[in-house]
Tab-separated table of C-alpha atoms in Angstrom:
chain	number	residue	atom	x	y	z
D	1	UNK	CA	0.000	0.000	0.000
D	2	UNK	CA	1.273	3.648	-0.815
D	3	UNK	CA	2.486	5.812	2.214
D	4	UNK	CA	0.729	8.303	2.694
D	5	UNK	CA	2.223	11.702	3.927
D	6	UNK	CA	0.278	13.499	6.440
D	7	UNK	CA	1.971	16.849	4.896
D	8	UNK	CA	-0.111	16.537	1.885
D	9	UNK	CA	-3.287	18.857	1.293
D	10	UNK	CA	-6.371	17.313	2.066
D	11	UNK	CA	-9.427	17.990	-0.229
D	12	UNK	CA	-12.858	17.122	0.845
D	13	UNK	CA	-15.456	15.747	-1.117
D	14	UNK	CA	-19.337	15.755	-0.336
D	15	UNK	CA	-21.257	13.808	-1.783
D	16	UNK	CA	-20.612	10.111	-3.223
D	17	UNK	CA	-22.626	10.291	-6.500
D	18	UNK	CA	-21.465	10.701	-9.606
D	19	UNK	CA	-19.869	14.189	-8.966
D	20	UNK	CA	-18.262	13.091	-6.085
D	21	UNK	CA	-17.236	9.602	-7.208
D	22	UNK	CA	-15.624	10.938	-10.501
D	23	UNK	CA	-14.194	13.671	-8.228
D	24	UNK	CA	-12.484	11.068	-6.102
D	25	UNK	CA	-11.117	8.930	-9.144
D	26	UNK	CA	-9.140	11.590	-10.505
D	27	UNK	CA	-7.532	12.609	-7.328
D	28	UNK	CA	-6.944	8.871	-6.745
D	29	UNK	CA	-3.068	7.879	-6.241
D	30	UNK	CA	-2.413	11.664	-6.694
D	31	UNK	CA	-0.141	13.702	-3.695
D	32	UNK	CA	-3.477	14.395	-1.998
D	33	UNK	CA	-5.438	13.628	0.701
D	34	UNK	CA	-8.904	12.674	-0.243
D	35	UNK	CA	-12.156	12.501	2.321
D	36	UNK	CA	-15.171	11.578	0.720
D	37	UNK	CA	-18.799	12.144	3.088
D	38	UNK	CA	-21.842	10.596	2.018
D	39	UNK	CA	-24.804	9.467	4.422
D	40	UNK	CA	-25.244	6.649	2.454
D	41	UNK	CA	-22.247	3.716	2.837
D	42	UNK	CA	-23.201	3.108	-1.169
D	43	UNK	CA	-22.995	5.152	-4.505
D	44	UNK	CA	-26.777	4.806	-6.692
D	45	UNK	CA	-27.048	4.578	-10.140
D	46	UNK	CA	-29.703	7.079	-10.482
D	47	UNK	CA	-30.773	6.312	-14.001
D	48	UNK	CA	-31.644	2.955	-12.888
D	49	UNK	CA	-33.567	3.887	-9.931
D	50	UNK	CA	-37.063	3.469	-11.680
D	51	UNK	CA	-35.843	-0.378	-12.176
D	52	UNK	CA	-35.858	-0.966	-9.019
D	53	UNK	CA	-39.058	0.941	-8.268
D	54	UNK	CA	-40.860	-1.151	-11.091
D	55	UNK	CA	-39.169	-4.307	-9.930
D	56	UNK	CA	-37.370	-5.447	-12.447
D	57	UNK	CA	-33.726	-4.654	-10.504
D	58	UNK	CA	-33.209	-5.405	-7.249
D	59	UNK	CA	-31.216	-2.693	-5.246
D	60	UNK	CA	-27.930	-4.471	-5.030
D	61	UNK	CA	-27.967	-3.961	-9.173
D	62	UNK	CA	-27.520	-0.635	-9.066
D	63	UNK	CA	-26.096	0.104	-5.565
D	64	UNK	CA	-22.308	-0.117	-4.794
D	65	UNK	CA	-20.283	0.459	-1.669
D	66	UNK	CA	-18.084	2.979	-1.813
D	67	UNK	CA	-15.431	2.130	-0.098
D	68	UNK	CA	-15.637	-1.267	-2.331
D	69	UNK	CA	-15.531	1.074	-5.370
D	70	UNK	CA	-12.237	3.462	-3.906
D	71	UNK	CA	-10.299	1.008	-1.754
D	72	UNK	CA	-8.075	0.193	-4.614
D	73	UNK	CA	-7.250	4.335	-4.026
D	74	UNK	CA	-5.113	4.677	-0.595
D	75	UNK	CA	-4.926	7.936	-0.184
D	76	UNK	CA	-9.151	8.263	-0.444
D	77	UNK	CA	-10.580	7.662	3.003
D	78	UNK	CA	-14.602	7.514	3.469
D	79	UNK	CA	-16.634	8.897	6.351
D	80	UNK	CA	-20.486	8.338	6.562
D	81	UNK	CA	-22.028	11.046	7.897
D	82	UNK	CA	-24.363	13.991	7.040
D	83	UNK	CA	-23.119	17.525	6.470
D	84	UNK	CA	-24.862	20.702	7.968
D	85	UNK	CA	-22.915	23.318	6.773
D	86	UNK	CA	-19.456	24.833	6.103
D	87	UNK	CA	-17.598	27.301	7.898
D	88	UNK	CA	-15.574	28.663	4.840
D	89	UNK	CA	-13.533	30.919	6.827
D	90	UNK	CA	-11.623	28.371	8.649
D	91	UNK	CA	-12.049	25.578	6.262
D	92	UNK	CA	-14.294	23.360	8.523
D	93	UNK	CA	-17.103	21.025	7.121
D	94	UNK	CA	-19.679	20.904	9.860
D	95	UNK	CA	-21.204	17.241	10.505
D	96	UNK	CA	-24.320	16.619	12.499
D	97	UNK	CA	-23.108	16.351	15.571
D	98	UNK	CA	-25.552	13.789	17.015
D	99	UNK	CA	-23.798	11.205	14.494
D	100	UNK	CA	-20.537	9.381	15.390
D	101	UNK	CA	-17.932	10.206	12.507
D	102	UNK	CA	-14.568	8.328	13.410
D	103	UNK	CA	-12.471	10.350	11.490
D	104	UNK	CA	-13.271	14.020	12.761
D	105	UNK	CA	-10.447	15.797	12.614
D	106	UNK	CA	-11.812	18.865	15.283
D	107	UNK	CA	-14.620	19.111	17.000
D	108	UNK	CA	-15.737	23.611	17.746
D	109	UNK	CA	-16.772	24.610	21.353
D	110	UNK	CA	-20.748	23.624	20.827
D	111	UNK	CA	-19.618	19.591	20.326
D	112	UNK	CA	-19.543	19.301	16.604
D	113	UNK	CA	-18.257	17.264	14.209
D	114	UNK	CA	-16.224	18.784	11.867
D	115	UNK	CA	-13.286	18.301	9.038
D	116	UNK	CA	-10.808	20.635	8.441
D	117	UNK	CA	-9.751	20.813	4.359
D	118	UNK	CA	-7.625	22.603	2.190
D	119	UNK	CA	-10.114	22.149	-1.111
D	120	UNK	CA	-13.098	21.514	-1.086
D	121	UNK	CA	-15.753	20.071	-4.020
D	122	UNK	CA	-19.399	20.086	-3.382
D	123	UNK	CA	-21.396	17.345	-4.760
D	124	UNK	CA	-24.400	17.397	-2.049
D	125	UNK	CA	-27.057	16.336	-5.533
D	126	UNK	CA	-30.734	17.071	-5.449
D	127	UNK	CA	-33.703	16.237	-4.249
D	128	UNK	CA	-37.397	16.127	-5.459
D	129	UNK	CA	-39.379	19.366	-5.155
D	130	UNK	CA	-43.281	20.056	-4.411
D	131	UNK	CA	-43.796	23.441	-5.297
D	132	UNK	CA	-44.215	24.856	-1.754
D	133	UNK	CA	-46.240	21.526	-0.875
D	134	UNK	CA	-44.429	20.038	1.220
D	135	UNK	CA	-47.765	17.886	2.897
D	136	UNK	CA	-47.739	16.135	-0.832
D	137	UNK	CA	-44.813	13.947	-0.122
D	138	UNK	CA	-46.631	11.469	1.931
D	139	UNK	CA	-49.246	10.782	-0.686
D	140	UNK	CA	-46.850	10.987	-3.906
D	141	UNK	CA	-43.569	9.801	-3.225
D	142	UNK	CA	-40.537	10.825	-5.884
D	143	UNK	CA	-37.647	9.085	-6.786
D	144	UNK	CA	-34.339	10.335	-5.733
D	145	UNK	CA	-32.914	7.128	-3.493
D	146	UNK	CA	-32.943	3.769	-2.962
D	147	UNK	CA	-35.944	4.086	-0.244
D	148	UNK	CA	-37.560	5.911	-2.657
D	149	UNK	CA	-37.776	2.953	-4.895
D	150	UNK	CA	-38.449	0.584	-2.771
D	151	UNK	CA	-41.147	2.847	-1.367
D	152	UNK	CA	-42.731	2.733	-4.755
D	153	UNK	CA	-42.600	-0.958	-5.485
D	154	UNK	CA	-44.357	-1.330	-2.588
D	155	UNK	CA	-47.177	0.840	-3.084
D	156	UNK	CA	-47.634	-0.771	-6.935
D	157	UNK	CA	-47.617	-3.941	-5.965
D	158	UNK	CA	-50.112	-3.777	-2.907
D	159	UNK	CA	-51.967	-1.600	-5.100
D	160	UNK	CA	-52.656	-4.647	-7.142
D	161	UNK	CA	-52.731	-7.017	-4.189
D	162	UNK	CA	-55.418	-5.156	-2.071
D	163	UNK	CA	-57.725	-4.681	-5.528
D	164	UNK	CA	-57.448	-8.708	-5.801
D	165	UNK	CA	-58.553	-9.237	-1.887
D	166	UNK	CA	-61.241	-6.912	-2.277
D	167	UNK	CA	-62.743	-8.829	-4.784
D	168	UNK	CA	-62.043	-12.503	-3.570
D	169	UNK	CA	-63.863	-10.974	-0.398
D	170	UNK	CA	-66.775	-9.697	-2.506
D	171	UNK	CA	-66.043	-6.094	-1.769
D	172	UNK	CA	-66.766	-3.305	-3.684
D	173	UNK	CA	-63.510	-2.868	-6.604
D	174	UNK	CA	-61.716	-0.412	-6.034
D	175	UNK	CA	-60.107	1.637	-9.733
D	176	UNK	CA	-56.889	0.712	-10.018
D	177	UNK	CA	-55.396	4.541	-11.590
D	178	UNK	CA	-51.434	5.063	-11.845
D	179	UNK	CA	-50.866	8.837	-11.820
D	180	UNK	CA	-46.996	9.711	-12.938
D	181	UNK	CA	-47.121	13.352	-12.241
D	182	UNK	CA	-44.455	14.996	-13.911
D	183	UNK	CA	-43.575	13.900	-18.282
D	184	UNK	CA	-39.896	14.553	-17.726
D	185	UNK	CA	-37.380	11.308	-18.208
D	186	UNK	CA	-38.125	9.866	-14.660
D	187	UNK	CA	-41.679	10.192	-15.330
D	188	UNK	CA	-41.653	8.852	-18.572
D	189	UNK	CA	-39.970	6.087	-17.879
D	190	UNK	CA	-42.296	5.138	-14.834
D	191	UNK	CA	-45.544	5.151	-16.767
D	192	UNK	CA	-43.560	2.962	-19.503
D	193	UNK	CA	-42.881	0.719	-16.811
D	194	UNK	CA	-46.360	0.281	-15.056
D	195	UNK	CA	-47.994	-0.258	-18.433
D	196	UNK	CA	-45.632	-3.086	-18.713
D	197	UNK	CA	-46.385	-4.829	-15.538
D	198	UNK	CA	-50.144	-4.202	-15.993
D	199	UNK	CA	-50.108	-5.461	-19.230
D	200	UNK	CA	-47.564	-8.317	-19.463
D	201	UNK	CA	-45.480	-9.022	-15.956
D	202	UNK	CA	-48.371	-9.849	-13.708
D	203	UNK	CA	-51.551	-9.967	-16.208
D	204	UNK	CA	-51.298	-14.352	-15.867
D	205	UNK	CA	-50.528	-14.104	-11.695
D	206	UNK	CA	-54.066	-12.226	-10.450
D	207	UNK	CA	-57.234	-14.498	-10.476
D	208	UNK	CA	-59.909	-11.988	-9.633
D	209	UNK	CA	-59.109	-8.579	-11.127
D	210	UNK	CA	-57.495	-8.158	-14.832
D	211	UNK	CA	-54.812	-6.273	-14.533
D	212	UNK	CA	-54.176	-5.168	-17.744
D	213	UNK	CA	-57.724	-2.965	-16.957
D	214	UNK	CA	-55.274	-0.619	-14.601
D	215	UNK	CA	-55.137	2.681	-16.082
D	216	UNK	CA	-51.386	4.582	-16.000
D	217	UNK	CA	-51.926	8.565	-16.276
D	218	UNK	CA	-49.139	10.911	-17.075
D	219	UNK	CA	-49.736	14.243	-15.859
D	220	UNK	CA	-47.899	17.032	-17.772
D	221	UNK	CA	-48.879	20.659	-17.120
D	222	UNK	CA	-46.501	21.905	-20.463
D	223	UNK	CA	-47.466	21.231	-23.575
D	224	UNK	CA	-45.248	18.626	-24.535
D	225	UNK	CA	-43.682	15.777	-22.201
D	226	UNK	CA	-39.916	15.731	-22.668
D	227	UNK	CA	-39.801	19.281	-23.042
D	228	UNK	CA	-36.119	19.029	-23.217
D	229	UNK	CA	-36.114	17.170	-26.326
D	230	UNK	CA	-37.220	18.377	-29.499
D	231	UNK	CA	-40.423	18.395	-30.569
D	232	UNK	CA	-40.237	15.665	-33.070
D	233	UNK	CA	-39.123	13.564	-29.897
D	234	UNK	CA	-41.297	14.558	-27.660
D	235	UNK	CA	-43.983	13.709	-30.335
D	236	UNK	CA	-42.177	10.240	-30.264
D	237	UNK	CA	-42.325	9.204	-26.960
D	238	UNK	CA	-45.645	10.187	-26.787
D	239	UNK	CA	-46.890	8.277	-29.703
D	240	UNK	CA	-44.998	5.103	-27.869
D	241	UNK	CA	-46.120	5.472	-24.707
D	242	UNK	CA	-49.699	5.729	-25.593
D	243	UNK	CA	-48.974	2.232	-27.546
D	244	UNK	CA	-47.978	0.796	-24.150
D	245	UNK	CA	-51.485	1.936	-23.295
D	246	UNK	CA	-50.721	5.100	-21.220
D	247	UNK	CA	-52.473	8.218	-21.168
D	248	UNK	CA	-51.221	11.150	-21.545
D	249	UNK	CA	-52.707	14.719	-20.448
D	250	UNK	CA	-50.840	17.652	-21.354
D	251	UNK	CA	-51.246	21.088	-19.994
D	252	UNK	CA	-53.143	19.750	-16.714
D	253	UNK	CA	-51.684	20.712	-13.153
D	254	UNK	CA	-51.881	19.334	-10.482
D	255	UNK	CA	-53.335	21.592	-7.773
D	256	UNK	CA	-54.167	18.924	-4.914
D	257	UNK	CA	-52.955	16.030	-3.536
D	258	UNK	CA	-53.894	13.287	-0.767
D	259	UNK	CA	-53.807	9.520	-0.559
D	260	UNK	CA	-56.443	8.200	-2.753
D	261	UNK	CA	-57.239	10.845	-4.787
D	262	UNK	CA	-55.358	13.930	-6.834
D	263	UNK	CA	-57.018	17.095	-8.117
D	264	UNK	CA	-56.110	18.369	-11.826
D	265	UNK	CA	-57.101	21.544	-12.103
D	266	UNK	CA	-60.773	21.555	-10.224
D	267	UNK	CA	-61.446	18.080	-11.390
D	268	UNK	CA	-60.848	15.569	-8.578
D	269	UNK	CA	-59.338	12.115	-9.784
D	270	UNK	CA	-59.724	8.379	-7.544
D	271	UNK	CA	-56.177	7.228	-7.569
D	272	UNK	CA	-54.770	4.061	-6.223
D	273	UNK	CA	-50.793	5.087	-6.487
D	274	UNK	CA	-49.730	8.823	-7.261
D	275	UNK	CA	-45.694	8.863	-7.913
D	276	UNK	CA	-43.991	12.255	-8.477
D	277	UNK	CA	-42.223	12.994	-10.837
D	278	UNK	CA	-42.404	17.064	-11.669
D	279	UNK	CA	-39.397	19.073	-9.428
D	280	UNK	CA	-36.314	18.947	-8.427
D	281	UNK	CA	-34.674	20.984	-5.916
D	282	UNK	CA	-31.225	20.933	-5.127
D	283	UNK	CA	-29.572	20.439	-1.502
D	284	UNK	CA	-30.124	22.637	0.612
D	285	UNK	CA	-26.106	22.990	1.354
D	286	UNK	CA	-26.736	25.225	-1.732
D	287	UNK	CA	-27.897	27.755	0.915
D	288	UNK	CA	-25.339	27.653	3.153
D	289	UNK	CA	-22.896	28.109	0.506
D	290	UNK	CA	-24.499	31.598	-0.916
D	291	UNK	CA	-24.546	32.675	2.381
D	292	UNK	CA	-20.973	32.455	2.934
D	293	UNK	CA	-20.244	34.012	-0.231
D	294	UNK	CA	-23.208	35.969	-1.806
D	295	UNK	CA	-23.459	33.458	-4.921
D	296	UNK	CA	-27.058	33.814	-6.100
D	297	UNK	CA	-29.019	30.713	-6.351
D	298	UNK	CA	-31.980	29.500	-8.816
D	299	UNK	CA	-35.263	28.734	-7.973
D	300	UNK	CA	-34.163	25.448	-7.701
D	301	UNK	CA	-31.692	26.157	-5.006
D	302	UNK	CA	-28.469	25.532	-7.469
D	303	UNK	CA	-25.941	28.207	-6.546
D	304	UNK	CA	-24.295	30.172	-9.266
D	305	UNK	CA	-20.515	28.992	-10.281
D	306	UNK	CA	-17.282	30.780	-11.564
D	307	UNK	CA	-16.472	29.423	-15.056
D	308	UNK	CA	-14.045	27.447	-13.483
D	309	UNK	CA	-16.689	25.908	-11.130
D	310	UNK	CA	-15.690	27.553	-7.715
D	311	UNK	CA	-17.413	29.846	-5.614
D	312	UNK	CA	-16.630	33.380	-5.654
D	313	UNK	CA	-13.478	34.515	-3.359
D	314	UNK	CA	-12.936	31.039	-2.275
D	315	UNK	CA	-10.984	29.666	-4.744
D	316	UNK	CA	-10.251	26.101	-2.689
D	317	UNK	CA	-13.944	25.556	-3.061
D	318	UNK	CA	-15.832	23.950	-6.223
D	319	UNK	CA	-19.263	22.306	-6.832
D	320	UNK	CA	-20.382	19.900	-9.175
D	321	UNK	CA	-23.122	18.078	-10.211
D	322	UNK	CA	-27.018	19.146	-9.463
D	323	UNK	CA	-26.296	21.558	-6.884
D	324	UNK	CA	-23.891	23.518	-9.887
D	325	UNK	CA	-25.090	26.623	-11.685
D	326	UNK	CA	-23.602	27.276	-14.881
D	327	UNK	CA	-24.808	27.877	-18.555
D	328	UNK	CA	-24.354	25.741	-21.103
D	329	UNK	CA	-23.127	27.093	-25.182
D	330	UNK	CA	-26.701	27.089	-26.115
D	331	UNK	CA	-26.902	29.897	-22.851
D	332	UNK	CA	-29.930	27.801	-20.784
D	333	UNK	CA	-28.432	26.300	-17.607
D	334	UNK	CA	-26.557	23.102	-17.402
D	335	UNK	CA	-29.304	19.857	-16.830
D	336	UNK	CA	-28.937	17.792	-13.949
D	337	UNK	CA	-28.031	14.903	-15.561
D	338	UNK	CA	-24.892	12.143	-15.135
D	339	UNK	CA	-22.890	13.237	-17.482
D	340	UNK	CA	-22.714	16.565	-16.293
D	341	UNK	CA	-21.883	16.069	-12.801
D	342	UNK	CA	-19.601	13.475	-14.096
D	343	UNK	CA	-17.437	15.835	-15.869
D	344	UNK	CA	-17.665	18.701	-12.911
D	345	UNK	CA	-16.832	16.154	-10.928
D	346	UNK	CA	-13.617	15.362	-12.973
D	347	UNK	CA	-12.782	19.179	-13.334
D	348	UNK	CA	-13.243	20.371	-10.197
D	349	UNK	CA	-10.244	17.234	-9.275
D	350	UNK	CA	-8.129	18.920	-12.394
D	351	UNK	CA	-8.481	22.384	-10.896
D	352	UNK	CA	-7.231	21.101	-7.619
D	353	UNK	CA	-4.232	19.367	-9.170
D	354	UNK	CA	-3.284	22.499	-11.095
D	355	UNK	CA	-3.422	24.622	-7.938
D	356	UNK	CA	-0.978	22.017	-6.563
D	357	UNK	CA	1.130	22.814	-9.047
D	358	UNK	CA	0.439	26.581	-8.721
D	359	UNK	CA	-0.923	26.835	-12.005
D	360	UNK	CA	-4.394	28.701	-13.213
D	361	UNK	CA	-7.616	27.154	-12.837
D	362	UNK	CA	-9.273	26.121	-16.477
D	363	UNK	CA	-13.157	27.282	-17.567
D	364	UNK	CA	-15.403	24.164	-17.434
D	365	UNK	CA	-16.590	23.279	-20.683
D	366	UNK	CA	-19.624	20.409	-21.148
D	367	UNK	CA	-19.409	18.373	-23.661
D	368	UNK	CA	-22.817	17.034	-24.727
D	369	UNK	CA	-22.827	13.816	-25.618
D	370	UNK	CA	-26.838	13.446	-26.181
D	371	UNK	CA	-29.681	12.841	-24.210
D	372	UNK	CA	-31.705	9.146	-23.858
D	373	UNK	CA	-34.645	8.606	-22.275
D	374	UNK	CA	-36.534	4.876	-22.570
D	375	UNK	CA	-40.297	4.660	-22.833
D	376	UNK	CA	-40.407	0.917	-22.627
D	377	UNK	CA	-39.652	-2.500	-23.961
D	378	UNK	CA	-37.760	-1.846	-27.522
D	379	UNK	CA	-38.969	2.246	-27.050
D	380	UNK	CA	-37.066	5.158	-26.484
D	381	UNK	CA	-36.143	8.491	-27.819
D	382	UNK	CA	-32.244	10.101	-28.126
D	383	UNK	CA	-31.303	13.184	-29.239
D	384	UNK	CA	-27.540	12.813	-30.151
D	385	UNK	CA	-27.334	16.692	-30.922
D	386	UNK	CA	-26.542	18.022	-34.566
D	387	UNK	CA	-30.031	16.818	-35.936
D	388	UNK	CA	-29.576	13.101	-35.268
D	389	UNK	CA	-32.494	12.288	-33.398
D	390	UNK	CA	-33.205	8.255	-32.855
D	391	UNK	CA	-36.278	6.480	-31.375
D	392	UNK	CA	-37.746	2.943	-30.705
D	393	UNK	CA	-35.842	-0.038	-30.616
D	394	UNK	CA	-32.458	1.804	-31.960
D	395	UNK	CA	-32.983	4.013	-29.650
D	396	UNK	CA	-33.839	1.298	-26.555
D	397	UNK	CA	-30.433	-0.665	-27.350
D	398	UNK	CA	-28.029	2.584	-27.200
D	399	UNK	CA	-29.747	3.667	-24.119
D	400	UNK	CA	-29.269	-0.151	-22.993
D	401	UNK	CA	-25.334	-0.243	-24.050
D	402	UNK	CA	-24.671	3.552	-22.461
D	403	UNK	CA	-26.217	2.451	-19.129
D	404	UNK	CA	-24.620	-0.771	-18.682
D	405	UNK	CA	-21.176	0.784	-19.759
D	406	UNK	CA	-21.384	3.308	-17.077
D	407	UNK	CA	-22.568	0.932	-14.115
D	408	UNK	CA	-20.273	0.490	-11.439
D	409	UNK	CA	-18.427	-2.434	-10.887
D	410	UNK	CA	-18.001	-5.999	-13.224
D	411	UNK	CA	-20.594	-7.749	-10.887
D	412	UNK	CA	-23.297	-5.143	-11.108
D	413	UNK	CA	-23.343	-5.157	-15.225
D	414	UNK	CA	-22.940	-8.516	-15.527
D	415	UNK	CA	-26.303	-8.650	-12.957
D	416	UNK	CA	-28.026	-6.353	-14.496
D	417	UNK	CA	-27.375	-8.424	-18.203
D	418	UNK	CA	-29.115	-11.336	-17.013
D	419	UNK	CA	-32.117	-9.770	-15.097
D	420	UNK	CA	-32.481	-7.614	-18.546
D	421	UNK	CA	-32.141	-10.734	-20.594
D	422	UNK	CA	-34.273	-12.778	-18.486
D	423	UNK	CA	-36.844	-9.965	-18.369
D	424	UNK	CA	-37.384	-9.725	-22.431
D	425	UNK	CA	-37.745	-13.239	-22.947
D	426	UNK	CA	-39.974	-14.060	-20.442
D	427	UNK	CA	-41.855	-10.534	-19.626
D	428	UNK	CA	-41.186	-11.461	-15.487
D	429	UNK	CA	-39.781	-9.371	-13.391
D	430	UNK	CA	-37.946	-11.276	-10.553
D	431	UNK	CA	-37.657	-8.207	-8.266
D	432	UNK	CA	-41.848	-8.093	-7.068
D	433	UNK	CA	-41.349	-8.419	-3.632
D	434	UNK	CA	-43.446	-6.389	-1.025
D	435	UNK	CA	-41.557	-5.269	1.877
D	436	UNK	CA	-42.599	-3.238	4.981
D	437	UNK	CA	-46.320	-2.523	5.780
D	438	UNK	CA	-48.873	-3.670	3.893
D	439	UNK	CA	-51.036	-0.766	4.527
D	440	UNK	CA	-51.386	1.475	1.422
D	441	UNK	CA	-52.240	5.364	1.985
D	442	UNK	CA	-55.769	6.388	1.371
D	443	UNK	CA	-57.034	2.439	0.181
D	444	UNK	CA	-60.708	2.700	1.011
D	445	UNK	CA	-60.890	-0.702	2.692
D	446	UNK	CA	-58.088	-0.383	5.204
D	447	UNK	CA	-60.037	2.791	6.647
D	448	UNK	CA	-60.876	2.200	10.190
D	449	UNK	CA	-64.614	2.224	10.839
């Protein structure tokens, strides 16, 4: 293993996604001390988190330990914990304090955790946002983490489950309706997904109630779903995922939610599942940081960058990833997608490594490689910029290759192969397991009398 000398600067990252992860490869094996916080002990794949929520992955396929994934690196050490804040002035990352983090390298006069660093990169991600409705969460869930997902399986599945007691028990059938709120990617790609089980996973498993009568509702309040695509895209995925048997209803907000039932516009809708799909709002670390510095943030809560991704008058510090502000060529902001925290992740590491060698910082520059978003089995949509636009089955196998490239770690592709192979012969997915109550929110029969 390679000494490592205490004498070396210590960089900090937060936040083990992609960001983060990428941050800590390229400083890997480099004359730095790395410390990488996440309070998670695993990295997600994010793109693959609907998999899991429409069980056809189980979490272990796209979930890796991070200290499996860096201890190859021995100057990158790992501490699981969550961070509060920052006190940029004297280089401290505060922890919260009523976790034990072996590792703290200080702890200030009211008991807190925190690390000392002499760079810092910021890769605290995003969450999902509900438009000042905060109450929503319980009754629409979104899909951000593994709990997330699972949370979601669980309510589909019951969903079906509690329909088929009802009517083995001669009860009165309860409408089995799928809202997706939200026609972005994630939302998409969910209503793809439920048609699918509906329709072909489960259809031969129920006795009582048909499943392939379930009705899956995408609720877009923009004209267009994929309204980051082009139009002929958008147009697309529409056209496939109203194959699958989904309906779609453009330029309809949602102005009420609560378990059972959703309102779109002043019409109120039965629902048996909502899932949200429609915001995003990034960490709230993003707050702390403009604070310290006066960096504006977005409605979103993304703080505004330097070209060369740090935060003004502190050049040691650098974000990347979702909680990044920064235009793009085309002058809209960056998305919050992989690839992009994936190369601020990298550059923020370069910048470091440059300052090491007291040389200037470079200006970030994001290279789009294309967008991909799958609708289903054999449909999907890619725009791979300069007018080359791609969609069903083509589509659905580069969108296949990209994402299995990208997982982490031999064992988790070669996984994620099988259950994929498995899954288009066959139509099963293996993953269907209910965990954790078996209550679902708002179900008319489970209402105490």
């Amino acid at each position: 293993m390679r000494e490592i000398n205490p004498a070396w600067p210590h960089a900090v990252i937060v936040g083990a996604g992609f960001g983060g992860l990428y941050a800590a490869r390229a400083l890997a094996n480099q004359p730095v001390r790395v410390t990488l916080v996440d309070r998670s002990n695993h990295h997600t794949f994010q793109p693959l988190l609907y998999q899991v929520a429409t069980a056809a992955l189980s979490p272990g396929d796209i979930a890796t330990p991070i200290r499996r994934i860096v201890r190859g690196y021995s100057n990158v050490d790992v501490i699981l914990g969550e961070v509060e804040g920052f006190d940029l002035g004297r280089r401290l990352v505060k922890l919260k304090s009523e976790q034990e983090t072996p590792g703290a390298e200080a702890t200030d006069r009211a008991g807190q955790d925190t690390i000392s660093y002499d760079y810092l990169i910021v890769a605290a991600g995003a969450t999902h946002a509900y438009f000042g409705h905060p109450e929503w969460e319980f009754a629409a869930p979104g899909l951000k983490t593994l709990e997330n997902a699972l949370e979601i399986r669980r309510r589909v599945l019951l969903a079906f489950e509690l329909a088929e007691r009802n009517q083995a028990m001669g009860e009165a059938p309860q409408p089995l309706n799928f809202f997706i709120v939200g026609g972005g990617p994630t939302g998409v790609e969910l209503a793809g997904a439920l048609a699918e089980i509906a329709t072909h996973a489960i259809d031969r498993d129920f006795r009582q109630i048909d499943t392939r009568s379930a009705r899956i509702i995408l609720v877009e309040g923009q004209s267009r779903i994929l309204s980051a695509y082009p139009e002929d895209l958008s147009r697309s995925a529409q056209r496939q995922l109203e194959k699958l048997g989904v309906e779609v209803r453009l330029g309809a907000r949602v102005t009420n939610l609560e378990p059972s039932k959703l309102t779109i516009g002043d019409e109120v809708e039965p629902a048996a599942v909502v899932l949200w799909a429609a915001g995003v709002s990034a960490s709230p670390l993003g707050a702390s940081l403009s604070e310290a510095t006066g960096a504006a943030l977005d409605r979103s809560g993304r703080i505004q960058v330097q070209d060369d991704l740090s935060l003004p008058g502190h050049p040691e510090v650098f974000v990347a990833g979702d909680l990044a502000l920064m235009t793009g060529k085309n002058g809209q902001p960056l998305p919050g997608v992989a690839q992009v925290a994936i190369q601020m992740g990298r550059h923020s590491a370069k910048n470091i490594l440059l300052a090491l060698h007291r040389q200037p910082p470079r200006t970030f520059s994001y290279w789009d490689k294309g967008s991909l978003a799958t609708i289903g089995r054999g449909a999907a949509v890619g725009d791979l910029g300069k007018r080359l636009h791609i969609s069903g089955v083509i589509a659905w196998l580069a969108w296949l290759f990209i994402h299995i490239f990208f997982l982490i770690g031999f064992r988790n592709r070669l996984l994620v192969i099988l259950q994929w192979a498995w899954a288009y012969v066959t139509y099963d997915r293996g993953a269907r397991l209910i965990t954790g109550s078996n209550e679902l929110p708002g179900w008319p029969a489970q209402k105490k009398k």
